[in-house]
XYZ file of N, CA, C and O in Angstrom:
828
model
N 25.449 -8.915 2.683
C 24.343 -9.841 2.955
C 24.820 -10.937 3.902
O 25.817 -11.594 3.652
N 24.132 -11.141 5.043
C 24.585 -12.125 6.015
C 24.118 -13.524 5.648
O 23.354 -13.724 4.713
N 24.579 -14.536 6.460
C 24.261 -15.928 6.148
C 22.767 -16.198 6.219
O 22.226 -16.966 5.433
N 22.084 -15.556 7.189
C 20.646 -15.758 7.328
C 19.926 -15.330 6.057
O 19.107 -16.057 5.510
N 20.264 -14.154 5.557
C 19.626 -13.657 4.347
C 19.967 -14.533 3.150
O 19.113 -14.823 2.324
N 21.212 -14.968 3.061
C 21.612 -15.852 1.965
C 20.799 -17.136 1.971
O 20.348 -17.613 0.926
N 20.620 -17.712 3.146
C 19.876 -18.967 3.255
C 18.405 -18.749 2.918
O 17.795 -19.548 2.209
N 17.841 -17.661 3.414
C 16.445 -17.357 3.108
C 16.247 -17.153 1.608
O 15.262 -17.629 1.031
N 17.181 -16.447 0.989
C 17.092 -16.216 -0.452
C 17.146 -17.536 -1.213
O 16.414 -17.747 -2.184
N 18.026 -18.439 -0.771
C 18.145 -19.741 -1.426
C 16.843 -20.536 -1.280
O 16.374 -21.163 -2.228
N 16.253 -20.479 -0.090
C 14.995 -21.195 0.154
C 13.875 -20.614 -0.700
O 13.102 -21.350 -1.332
N 13.768 -19.286 -0.722
C 12.704 -18.631 -1.493
C 12.845 -18.941 -2.979
O 11.858 -19.239 -3.662
N 14.077 -18.891 -3.483
C 14.305 -19.209 -4.896
C 13.917 -20.662 -5.183
O 13.259 -20.953 -6.197
N 14.298 -21.571 -4.302
C 13.985 -22.991 -4.491
C 12.483 -23.231 -4.418
O 11.924 -23.997 -5.212
N 11.820 -22.573 -3.467
C 10.369 -22.734 -3.328
C 9.649 -22.227 -4.563
O 8.677 -22.837 -5.032
N 10.133 -21.125 -5.105
C 9.516 -20.570 -6.312
C 9.578 -21.581 -7.453
O 8.592 -21.793 -8.171
N 10.727 -22.236 -7.603
C 10.878 -23.226 -8.671
C 9.978 -24.441 -8.436
O 9.363 -24.961 -9.372
N 9.883 -24.877 -7.188
C 9.023 -26.024 -6.864
C 7.559 -25.677 -7.125
O 6.807 -26.474 -7.699
N 7.139 -24.472 -6.736
C 5.747 -24.070 -6.948
C 5.438 -23.920 -8.438
O 4.325 -24.213 -8.879
N 6.409 -23.449 -9.221
C 6.203 -23.346 -10.669
C 5.991 -24.739 -11.262
O 5.105 -24.958 -12.091
N 6.805 -25.692 -10.819
C 6.748 -27.046 -11.378
C 5.541 -27.842 -10.881
O 4.898 -28.569 -11.653
N 5.222 -27.704 -9.580
C 4.210 -28.578 -8.986
C 2.987 -27.846 -8.452
O 1.967 -28.483 -8.168
N 3.091 -26.529 -8.286
C 2.004 -25.787 -7.669
C 2.124 -25.805 -6.160
O 2.850 -26.623 -5.578
N 1.395 -24.901 -5.511
C 1.470 -24.795 -4.052
C 0.968 -26.062 -3.371
O 1.575 -26.553 -2.418
N -0.155 -26.603 -3.841
C -0.763 -27.750 -3.176
C 0.113 -28.999 -3.258
O 0.281 -29.721 -2.278
N 0.678 -29.260 -4.432
C 1.443 -30.497 -4.623
C 2.912 -30.358 -4.237
O 3.581 -31.355 -3.981
N 3.414 -29.137 -4.224
C 4.798 -28.932 -3.811
C 4.946 -29.176 -2.317
O 4.184 -28.639 -1.516
N 5.886 -29.987 -1.922
C 6.081 -30.346 -0.517
C 7.269 -29.590 0.075
O 8.197 -29.214 -0.638
N 7.225 -29.411 1.394
C 8.346 -28.767 2.077
C 9.630 -29.571 1.861
O 10.718 -29.004 1.749
N 9.507 -30.892 1.797
C 10.682 -31.735 1.545
C 11.274 -31.439 0.169
O 12.500 -31.406 0.000
N 10.395 -31.228 -0.831
C 10.869 -30.884 -2.175
C 11.688 -29.593 -2.140
O 12.729 -29.476 -2.798
N 11.190 -28.629 -1.372
C 11.859 -27.327 -1.285
C 13.198 -27.467 -0.571
O 14.211 -26.906 -1.004
N 13.214 -28.230 0.528
C 14.462 -28.445 1.271
C 15.496 -29.137 0.389
O 16.674 -28.749 0.364
N 15.059 -30.162 -0.347
C 15.979 -30.886 -1.235
C 16.526 -29.957 -2.316
O 17.724 -29.991 -2.629
N 15.659 -29.131 -2.895
C 16.089 -28.214 -3.955
C 17.088 -27.182 -3.413
O 18.036 -26.800 -4.103
N 16.865 -26.748 -2.171
C 17.748 -25.745 -1.559
C 19.027 -26.361 -1.001
O 19.961 -25.636 -0.641
N 19.061 -27.700 -0.921
C 20.250 -28.372 -0.404
C 20.407 -28.232 1.096
O 21.526 -28.175 1.616
N 19.268 -28.168 1.807
C 19.306 -28.068 3.266
C 18.395 -29.133 3.859
O 17.615 -29.772 3.150
N 18.495 -29.316 5.168
C 17.642 -30.301 5.830
C 16.249 -29.726 6.050
O 16.052 -28.505 6.047
N 15.292 -30.612 6.248
C 13.929 -30.172 6.540
C 13.897 -29.376 7.847
O 13.139 -28.416 7.987
N 14.747 -29.765 8.801
C 14.814 -29.054 10.083
C 15.252 -27.610 9.880
O 14.680 -26.677 10.460
N 16.272 -27.415 9.037
C 16.734 -26.052 8.749
C 15.652 -25.239 8.041
O 15.475 -24.046 8.313
N 14.940 -25.882 7.132
C 13.863 -25.187 6.423
C 12.797 -24.721 7.410
O 12.326 -23.579 7.348
N 12.425 -25.602 8.342
C 11.406 -25.250 9.334
C 11.878 -24.137 10.268
O 11.058 -23.395 10.816
N 13.189 -24.031 10.452
C 13.729 -22.961 11.294
C 13.424 -21.594 10.674
O 13.080 -20.640 11.376
N 13.532 -21.506 9.350
C 13.303 -20.237 8.658
C 11.826 -20.023 8.316
O 11.315 -18.908 8.417
N 11.170 -21.088 7.886
C 9.767 -20.986 7.468
C 9.003 -22.177 8.042
O 9.175 -23.304 7.583
N 8.146 -21.906 9.010
C 7.464 -23.000 9.709
C 6.353 -23.635 8.881
O 6.026 -24.803 9.077
N 5.754 -22.857 7.977
C 4.679 -23.414 7.159
C 4.907 -23.082 5.691
O 5.586 -22.101 5.355
N 4.314 -23.886 4.848
C 4.423 -23.658 3.406
C 3.711 -22.365 3.013
O 4.153 -21.646 2.112
N 2.624 -22.057 3.706
C 1.885 -20.830 3.408
C 2.732 -19.599 3.713
O 2.746 -18.633 2.945
N 3.458 -19.626 4.836
C 4.350 -18.507 5.163
C 5.423 -18.333 4.094
O 5.790 -17.208 3.739
N 5.911 -19.450 3.596
C 6.932 -19.406 2.553
C 6.352 -18.836 1.262
O 6.976 -18.002 0.592
N 5.143 -19.258 0.925
C 4.474 -18.735 -0.270
C 4.289 -17.222 -0.156
O 4.586 -16.470 -1.086
N 3.800 -16.773 0.997
C 3.601 -15.339 1.211
C 4.923 -14.578 1.139
O 4.971 -13.440 0.665
N 6.000 -15.199 1.605
C 7.313 -14.549 1.543
C 7.748 -14.333 0.102
O 8.352 -13.309 -0.227
N 7.435 -15.301 -0.769
C 7.767 -15.162 -2.185
C 6.996 -13.997 -2.795
O 7.567 -13.125 -3.459
N 5.681 -13.982 -2.559
C 4.843 -12.928 -3.134
C 5.236 -11.571 -2.561
O 5.314 -10.573 -3.284
N 5.506 -11.538 -1.259
C 5.903 -10.283 -0.621
C 7.213 -9.773 -1.205
O 7.371 -8.569 -1.453
N 8.152 -10.677 -1.447
C 9.436 -10.283 -2.028
C 9.242 -9.652 -3.404
O 9.886 -8.656 -3.742
N 8.333 -10.232 -4.197
C 8.053 -9.692 -5.529
C 7.527 -8.263 -5.419
O 8.021 -7.340 -6.077
N 6.514 -8.075 -4.566
C 5.909 -6.746 -4.446
C 6.842 -5.755 -3.756
O 6.849 -4.567 -4.095
N 7.629 -6.235 -2.790
C 8.571 -5.342 -2.110
C 9.623 -4.818 -3.084
O 10.146 -3.718 -2.926
N 9.939 -5.617 -4.098
C 10.898 -5.178 -5.114
C 10.285 -4.162 -6.065
O 10.962 -3.262 -6.561
N 8.986 -4.319 -6.317
C 8.323 -3.482 -7.313
C 7.758 -2.177 -6.769
O 7.888 -1.125 -7.403
N 7.125 -2.236 -5.606
C 6.358 -1.086 -5.129
C 7.190 0.189 -4.974
O 6.729 1.271 -5.371
N 8.418 0.137 -4.431
C 9.196 1.385 -4.365
C 9.424 2.010 -5.745
O 9.430 3.236 -5.889
N 9.593 1.175 -6.764
C 9.778 1.694 -8.124
C 8.485 2.332 -8.627
O 8.507 3.348 -9.318
N 7.341 1.694 -8.279
C 6.053 2.272 -8.656
C 5.870 3.637 -8.005
O 5.442 4.596 -8.638
N 6.171 3.684 -6.707
C 5.929 4.912 -5.953
C 6.729 6.078 -6.517
O 6.254 7.214 -6.538
N 7.950 5.796 -6.970
C 8.772 6.854 -7.563
C 8.079 7.483 -8.764
O 8.213 8.679 -9.023
N 7.329 6.658 -9.501
C 6.629 7.144 -10.695
C 5.288 7.765 -10.324
O 4.940 8.857 -10.776
N 4.529 7.073 -9.480
C 3.168 7.504 -9.162
C 3.117 8.868 -8.488
O 2.153 9.612 -8.646
N 4.156 9.194 -7.738
C 4.126 10.445 -6.977
C 4.771 11.623 -7.712
O 5.016 12.665 -7.109
N 5.020 11.452 -8.990
C 5.522 12.572 -9.800
C 4.329 13.431 -10.224
O 3.853 13.362 -11.361
N 3.842 14.228 -9.283
C 2.596 14.970 -9.490
C 2.658 15.942 -10.665
O 1.635 16.250 -11.281
N 3.847 16.449 -10.960
C 3.970 17.439 -12.038
C 4.106 16.798 -13.417
O 4.130 17.498 -14.429
N 4.201 15.477 -13.436
C 4.342 14.773 -14.714
C 2.959 14.375 -15.225
O 2.127 13.887 -14.456
N 2.665 14.577 -16.515
C 1.356 14.194 -17.058
C 1.042 12.720 -16.788
O 1.940 11.874 -16.790
N -0.235 12.436 -16.553
C -0.660 11.073 -16.211
C -0.233 10.058 -17.259
O 0.255 8.975 -16.929
N -0.403 10.400 -18.516
C -0.056 9.470 -19.588
C 1.425 9.113 -19.551
O 1.794 7.946 -19.723
N 2.273 10.097 -19.288
C 3.716 9.836 -19.213
C 4.042 8.928 -18.027
O 4.933 8.075 -18.103
N 3.312 9.105 -16.932
C 3.549 8.248 -15.766
C 3.136 6.806 -16.059
O 3.815 5.864 -15.651
N 2.026 6.629 -16.773
C 1.618 5.280 -17.150
C 2.669 4.629 -18.048
O 2.990 3.446 -17.897
N 3.195 5.398 -18.976
C 4.208 4.850 -19.879
C 5.487 4.496 -19.114
O 6.144 3.495 -19.412
N 5.808 5.309 -18.114
C 6.989 5.008 -17.293
C 6.751 3.750 -16.456
O 7.671 2.955 -16.233
N 5.505 3.554 -15.994
C 5.174 2.332 -15.259
C 5.355 1.096 -16.135
O 5.795 0.044 -15.659
N 5.010 1.222 -17.411
C 5.218 0.111 -18.348
C 6.703 -0.238 -18.408
O 7.084 -1.415 -18.383
N 7.562 0.789 -18.468
C 9.011 0.550 -18.497
C 9.485 -0.137 -17.219
O 10.348 -1.026 -17.258
N 8.920 0.279 -16.075
C 9.291 -0.338 -14.798
C 8.932 -1.818 -14.808
O 9.745 -2.679 -14.451
N 7.703 -2.125 -15.228
C 7.248 -3.517 -15.265
C 8.078 -4.358 -16.220
O 8.539 -5.453 -15.872
N 8.242 -3.878 -17.445
C 8.937 -4.693 -18.440
C 10.397 -4.913 -18.052
O 10.934 -6.004 -18.251
N 11.021 -3.892 -17.478
C 12.399 -4.054 -17.015
C 12.494 -5.074 -15.896
O 13.397 -5.919 -15.876
N 11.542 -5.012 -14.966
C 11.535 -5.943 -13.832
C 11.288 -7.373 -14.301
O 11.970 -8.304 -13.866
N 10.320 -7.559 -15.192
C 9.997 -8.904 -15.666
C 11.124 -9.488 -16.512
O 11.378 -10.691 -16.476
N 11.807 -8.640 -17.271
C 12.939 -9.117 -18.074
C 14.077 -9.596 -17.181
O 14.761 -10.577 -17.491
N 14.271 -8.902 -16.054
C 15.348 -9.264 -15.130
C 14.959 -10.420 -14.212
O 15.827 -11.036 -13.586
N 13.655 -10.711 -14.124
C 13.156 -11.780 -13.243
C 12.185 -12.657 -14.032
O 10.979 -12.668 -13.772
N 12.721 -13.381 -14.995
C 11.881 -14.092 -15.964
C 11.070 -15.231 -15.355
O 10.116 -15.715 -15.980
N 11.419 -15.670 -14.133
C 10.653 -16.756 -13.518
C 9.364 -16.258 -12.871
O 8.443 -17.044 -12.628
N 9.263 -14.955 -12.616
C 8.097 -14.424 -11.904
C 6.795 -14.598 -12.685
O 5.787 -15.032 -12.112
N 6.744 -14.283 -13.996
C 5.482 -14.517 -14.714
C 5.019 -15.965 -14.641
O 3.821 -16.231 -14.486
N 5.960 -16.914 -14.711
C 5.591 -18.329 -14.643
C 5.056 -18.686 -13.258
O 4.092 -19.444 -13.127
N 5.685 -18.128 -12.221
C 5.216 -18.375 -10.856
C 3.802 -17.833 -10.669
O 2.917 -18.525 -10.151
N 3.575 -16.591 -11.098
C 2.269 -15.955 -10.911
C 1.187 -16.692 -11.697
O 0.121 -17.019 -11.163
N 1.454 -16.976 -12.974
C 0.467 -17.670 -13.805
C 0.183 -19.064 -13.258
O -0.968 -19.521 -13.223
N 1.232 -19.741 -12.796
C 1.064 -21.080 -12.228
C 0.107 -21.054 -11.048
O -0.813 -21.874 -10.951
N 0.293 -20.087 -10.148
C -0.551 -20.040 -8.954
C -1.935 -19.469 -9.246
O -2.899 -19.812 -8.567
N -2.048 -18.604 -10.246
C -3.376 -18.125 -10.647
C -4.222 -19.304 -11.119
O -5.414 -19.406 -10.817
N -3.595 -20.217 -11.850
C -4.313 -21.380 -12.370
C -4.576 -22.430 -11.300
O -5.631 -23.060 -11.279
N -3.605 -22.619 -10.405
C -3.702 -23.729 -9.461
C -4.306 -23.339 -8.121
O -4.998 -24.130 -7.496
N -3.993 -22.133 -7.659
C -4.420 -21.769 -6.310
C -4.625 -20.256 -6.194
O -3.908 -19.582 -5.458
N -5.598 -19.711 -6.926
C -5.784 -18.256 -6.939
C -6.160 -17.670 -5.583
O -5.889 -16.502 -5.311
N -6.771 -18.483 -4.726
C -7.243 -17.973 -3.431
C -6.101 -17.382 -2.605
O -6.261 -16.331 -1.963
N -4.941 -18.046 -2.605
C -3.811 -17.561 -1.812
C -3.342 -16.190 -2.285
O -3.068 -15.299 -1.478
N -3.243 -16.019 -3.610
C -2.807 -14.730 -4.152
C -3.806 -13.630 -3.823
O -3.426 -12.527 -3.424
N -5.089 -13.930 -3.983
C -6.126 -12.932 -3.703
C -6.111 -12.556 -2.226
O -6.223 -11.377 -1.871
N -5.955 -13.548 -1.348
C -5.884 -13.276 0.092
C -4.724 -12.343 0.409
O -4.866 -11.390 1.179
N -3.573 -12.632 -0.189
C -2.392 -11.811 0.084
C -2.616 -10.372 -0.369
O -2.310 -9.423 0.355
N -3.155 -10.207 -1.576
C -3.376 -8.863 -2.119
C -4.371 -8.088 -1.256
O -4.168 -6.913 -0.955
N -5.445 -8.750 -0.837
C -6.452 -8.076 -0.016
C -5.905 -7.653 1.338
O -6.317 -6.632 1.899
N -4.968 -8.445 1.880
C -4.441 -8.173 3.219
C -3.245 -7.226 3.215
O -2.832 -6.744 4.275
N -2.680 -6.961 2.039
C -1.471 -6.139 1.968
C -1.816 -4.649 1.916
O -2.417 -4.169 0.954
N -1.423 -3.911 2.947
C -1.680 -2.470 2.982
C -0.925 -1.746 1.873
O -1.444 -0.813 1.255
N 0.311 -2.180 1.614
C 1.120 -1.513 0.591
C 0.506 -1.673 -0.794
O 0.461 -0.730 -1.584
N 0.043 -2.878 -1.098
C -0.551 -3.117 -2.416
C -1.834 -2.312 -2.564
O -2.072 -1.683 -3.604
N -2.657 -2.303 -1.529
C -3.916 -1.566 -1.611
C -3.683 -0.063 -1.676
O -4.431 0.659 -2.345
N -2.635 0.409 -1.009
C -2.282 1.823 -1.104
C -1.846 2.163 -2.529
O -2.236 3.199 -3.088
N -1.054 1.274 -3.124
C -0.620 1.458 -4.514
C -1.823 1.474 -5.455
O -1.924 2.320 -6.347
N -2.770 0.561 -5.241
C -3.957 0.500 -6.098
C -4.816 1.755 -5.955
O -5.389 2.237 -6.937
N -4.885 2.299 -4.739
C -5.647 3.536 -4.524
C -5.029 4.702 -5.291
O -5.735 5.505 -5.911
N -3.697 4.792 -5.237
C -3.008 5.867 -5.969
C -3.226 5.699 -7.467
O -3.471 6.670 -8.194
N -3.158 4.453 -7.926
C -3.366 4.172 -9.346
C -4.782 4.546 -9.777
O -4.990 5.149 -10.839
N -5.754 4.224 -8.931
C -7.144 4.558 -9.235
C -7.338 6.074 -9.300
O -8.002 6.589 -10.207
N -6.736 6.789 -8.355
C -6.839 8.255 -8.360
C -6.170 8.854 -9.591
O -6.640 9.850 -10.145
N -5.074 8.225 -9.997
C -4.369 8.702 -11.181
C -5.232 8.518 -12.426
O -5.302 9.388 -13.292
N -5.906 7.379 -12.504
C -6.813 7.128 -13.623
C -7.947 8.151 -13.635
O -8.276 8.728 -14.669
N -8.542 8.386 -12.473
C -9.663 9.322 -12.389
C -9.239 10.747 -12.727
O -9.975 11.492 -13.375
N -8.031 11.120 -12.294
C -7.572 12.490 -12.530
C -7.250 12.755 -13.994
O -7.173 13.905 -14.423
N -7.053 11.682 -14.766
C -6.720 11.871 -16.183
C -7.952 12.169 -17.027
O -7.841 12.561 -18.184
N -9.139 11.966 -16.438
C -10.371 12.274 -17.168
C -10.620 13.780 -17.195
O -10.531 14.454 -16.177
N -10.931 14.279 -18.359
C -11.305 15.676 -18.483
C -12.784 15.826 -18.121
O -13.544 14.860 -18.195
N -13.212 17.029 -17.721
C -14.626 17.234 -17.391
C -15.538 16.802 -18.539
O -15.282 17.107 -19.702
N -16.589 16.060 -18.188
C -17.590 15.589 -19.156
C -17.031 14.624 -20.203
O -17.660 14.371 -21.220
N -15.822 14.103 -19.950
C -15.242 13.152 -20.905
C -15.845 11.768 -20.676
O -15.864 11.270 -19.557
N -16.343 11.167 -21.729
C -16.885 9.804 -21.644
C -15.862 8.851 -22.246
O -15.681 8.805 -23.454
N -15.173 8.139 -21.405
C -14.138 7.216 -21.862
C -14.461 5.833 -21.312
O -14.449 5.616 -20.105
N -14.747 4.901 -22.217
C -15.174 3.563 -21.794
C -14.123 2.901 -20.906
O -14.431 2.324 -19.866
N -12.867 3.007 -21.314
C -11.778 2.388 -20.565
C -11.707 2.939 -19.145
O -11.550 2.198 -18.180
N -11.854 4.259 -19.015
C -11.737 4.895 -17.711
C -12.916 4.569 -16.803
O -12.830 4.709 -15.591
N -14.022 4.151 -17.393
C -15.197 3.817 -16.594
C -15.225 2.345 -16.189
O -16.095 1.919 -15.441
N -14.248 1.583 -16.663
C -14.169 0.170 -16.300
C -13.711 0.030 -14.855
O -12.956 0.865 -14.355
N -14.138 -1.036 -14.154
C -13.602 -1.300 -12.814
C -12.086 -1.477 -12.881
O -11.557 -1.998 -13.872
N -11.406 -1.052 -11.823
C -9.944 -1.119 -11.806
C -9.451 -2.544 -12.040
O -8.436 -2.756 -12.709
N -10.182 -3.531 -11.495
C -9.767 -4.928 -11.663
C -9.703 -5.312 -13.142
O -8.799 -6.035 -13.567
N -10.665 -4.820 -13.931
C -10.681 -5.143 -15.359
C -9.548 -4.429 -16.094
O -8.915 -4.998 -16.990
N -9.297 -3.190 -15.707
C -8.193 -2.438 -16.315
C -6.874 -3.168 -16.070
O -6.058 -3.355 -16.984
N -6.670 -3.602 -14.820
C -5.411 -4.255 -14.461
C -5.233 -5.586 -15.182
O -4.120 -5.926 -15.590
N -6.319 -6.353 -15.349
C -6.172 -7.637 -16.043
C -5.798 -7.435 -17.504
O -5.023 -8.222 -18.068
N -6.319 -6.381 -18.124
C -5.949 -6.078 -19.510
C -4.465 -5.720 -19.597
O -3.708 -6.272 -20.409
N -4.035 -4.805 -18.734
C -2.654 -4.321 -18.788
C -1.669 -5.419 -18.399
O -0.649 -5.627 -19.070
N -1.981 -6.157 -17.317
C -1.063 -7.217 -16.893
C -0.986 -8.338 -17.923
O 0.064 -8.955 -18.103
N -2.100 -8.604 -18.593
C -2.072 -9.601 -19.660
C -1.091 -9.204 -20.755
O -0.301 -10.027 -21.236
N -1.124 -7.931 -21.137
C -0.200 -7.427 -22.158
C 1.249 -7.499 -21.682
O 2.157 -7.815 -22.454
N 1.469 -7.206 -20.407
C 2.828 -7.197 -19.869
C 3.402 -8.607 -19.720
O 4.572 -8.850 -20.017
N 2.570 -9.540 -19.261
C 3.058 -10.885 -18.955
C 3.240 -11.764 -20.190
O 4.142 -12.591 -20.239
N 2.368 -11.594 -21.178
C 2.314 -12.557 -22.273
C 3.648 -12.801 -22.980
O 4.031 -13.961 -23.200
N 4.404 -11.767 -23.375
C 5.650 -12.055 -24.099
C 6.652 -12.856 -23.281
O 7.478 -13.582 -23.842
N 6.578 -12.749 -21.948
C 7.498 -13.510 -21.099
C 7.015 -14.951 -20.930
O 7.825 -15.874 -20.831
N 5.699 -15.132 -20.935
C 5.140 -16.482 -20.843
C 5.480 -17.286 -22.096
O 5.755 -18.487 -22.031
N 5.465 -16.614 -23.249
C 5.731 -17.322 -24.507
C 7.192 -17.175 -24.943
O 7.515 -17.379 -26.115
N 8.076 -16.840 -23.994
C 9.492 -16.622 -24.321
C 10.125 -17.779 -25.090
O 10.877 -17.543 -26.049
N 9.855 -19.058 -24.731
C 10.453 -20.153 -25.513
C 10.027 -20.115 -26.984
O 10.829 -20.400 -27.877
N 8.760 -19.755 -27.233
C 8.281 -19.680 -28.608
C 8.930 -18.507 -29.346
O 9.278 -18.618 -30.526
N 9.105 -17.380 -28.632
C 9.764 -16.216 -29.235
C 11.197 -16.579 -29.618
O 11.674 -16.246 -30.711
N 11.871 -17.284 -28.724
C 13.247 -17.702 -28.993
C 13.314 -18.607 -30.220
O 14.208 -18.476 -31.064
N 12.346 -19.519 -30.323
C 12.308 -20.435 -31.465
C 11.955 -19.686 -32.742
O 12.531 -19.936 -33.813
N 11.006 -18.774 -32.641
C 10.547 -18.013 -33.802
C 11.687 -17.226 -34.436
O 11.808 -17.152 -35.660
N 12.545 -16.648 -33.581
C 13.658 -15.841 -34.078
C 14.979 -16.607 -34.065
O 16.049 -16.014 -34.166
N 14.869 -17.933 -33.942
C 16.019 -18.842 -34.064
C 17.172 -18.445 -33.147
O 18.344 -18.551 -33.505
N 16.828 -17.973 -31.951
C 17.842 -17.642 -30.961
C 18.645 -16.391 -31.258
O 19.624 -16.100 -30.563
N 18.239 -15.639 -32.278
C 18.955 -14.411 -32.643
C 18.689 -13.348 -31.564
O 17.584 -12.807 -31.467
N 19.701 -13.037 -30.762
C 19.516 -12.158 -29.606
C 19.048 -10.760 -29.999
O 18.232 -10.157 -29.307
N 19.566 -10.245 -31.105
C 19.169 -8.895 -31.525
C 17.695 -8.859 -31.927
O 16.954 -7.950 -31.540
N 17.267 -9.849 -32.704
C 15.869 -9.880 -33.145
C 14.930 -10.105 -31.959
O 13.833 -9.538 -31.908
N 15.364 -10.921 -31.013
C 14.550 -11.159 -29.818
C 14.442 -9.876 -28.995
O 13.358 -9.505 -28.526
N 15.568 -9.176 -28.831
C 15.562 -7.905 -28.093
C 14.667 -6.886 -28.793
O 13.929 -6.133 -28.145
N 14.713 -6.874 -30.123
C 13.857 -5.963 -30.894
C 12.380 -6.301 -30.681
O 11.537 -5.401 -30.574
N 12.078 -7.599 -30.626
C 10.687 -8.023 -30.398
C 10.165 -7.458 -29.077
O 9.070 -6.884 -29.020
N 10.953 -7.607 -28.008
C 10.510 -7.124 -26.696
C 10.429 -5.597 -26.665
O 9.530 -5.026 -26.040
N 11.353 -4.950 -27.350
C 11.317 -3.490 -27.423
C 10.062 -3.011 -28.151
O 9.384 -2.074 -27.710
N 9.734 -3.675 -29.260
C 8.538 -3.311 -30.020
C 7.271 -3.601 -29.213
O 6.311 -2.821 -29.252
N 7.279 -4.719 -28.489
C 6.106 -5.058 -27.669
C 5.893 -3.995 -26.593
O 4.755 -3.590 -26.328
N 6.981 -3.541 -25.995
C 6.903 -2.491 -24.984
C 6.286 -1.218 -25.574
O 5.406 -0.593 -24.974
N 6.733 -0.854 -26.768
C 6.189 0.331 -27.445
C 4.720 0.129 -27.798
O 3.910 1.064 -27.709
N 4.354 -1.094 -28.177
C 2.960 -1.386 -28.528
C 2.038 -1.266 -27.316
O 0.899 -0.791 -27.433
N 2.521 -1.705 -26.147
C 1.718 -1.572 -24.926
C 1.445 -0.096 -24.644
O 0.319 0.301 -24.326
N 2.480 0.720 -24.774
C 2.319 2.159 -24.532
C 1.327 2.766 -25.522
O 0.507 3.618 -25.154
N 1.400 2.320 -26.775
C 0.478 2.829 -27.798
C -0.963 2.466 -27.434
O -1.870 3.299 -27.526
N -1.173 1.222 -27.012
C -2.522 0.764 -26.647
C -3.052 1.563 -25.457
O -4.202 2.021 -25.457
N -2.220 1.742 -24.434
C -2.645 2.503 -23.254
C -2.963 3.944 -23.632
O -3.958 4.526 -23.180
N -2.124 4.517 -24.497
C -2.352 5.898 -24.933
C -3.699 6.021 -25.645
O -4.457 6.964 -25.404
N -3.993 5.055 -26.512
C -5.262 5.080 -27.241
C -6.443 4.897 -26.290
O -7.470 5.577 -26.412
N -6.291 3.982 -25.341
C -7.380 3.721 -24.400
C -7.664 4.927 -23.507
O -8.812 5.194 -23.149
N -6.615 5.655 -23.159
C -6.785 6.790 -22.250
C -7.253 8.057 -22.953
O -7.852 8.932 -22.322
N -6.982 8.163 -24.234
C -7.260 9.432 -24.914
C -8.434 9.372 -25.877
O -8.971 10.415 -26.263
N -8.836 8.179 -26.313
C -9.955 8.087 -27.267
C -11.302 8.153 -26.544
O -11.413 7.754 -25.401
């Protein structure tokens, strides 16, 4: 990794923390520069606007995830239900390794949802992923099968699933307190939650 990439990574990480704490609107470029330990001039060299920096954060998140999704989504010979369960594993593993991402996403959903929606609508990769996901959902329906979940708009399906995926990470401090910092019990909680998500999806897809 070269110096340019190292500096960009430091800026993106610092911006993510500033946006979590203050939101996009209230977070200033100076705050980000100070957090990254660089001058405002250096920050402007890499990212000329705060919006570009915000998009870089969101793009980095999706760029990390989408290749993993594609590996699962394109397993045509694997049953749809198994692919959905594997996607759950991909998400939970990613969120566990990047615990600040749920806080960043929830923070911006509450404070500035327009930016996130704009990015998603303009991203060809995300929309391509959503199209594959929609086709996968449709292909899992048997002829003449009436399944309420499968007839829901994709946006509603995703909000249900993402809510289940994000929640245990959002309440991580409470989970830690509940289990008194016992690492094994906390790990068991997340493992059980992962299994519960798969059970819910299985029921929704097959009932």
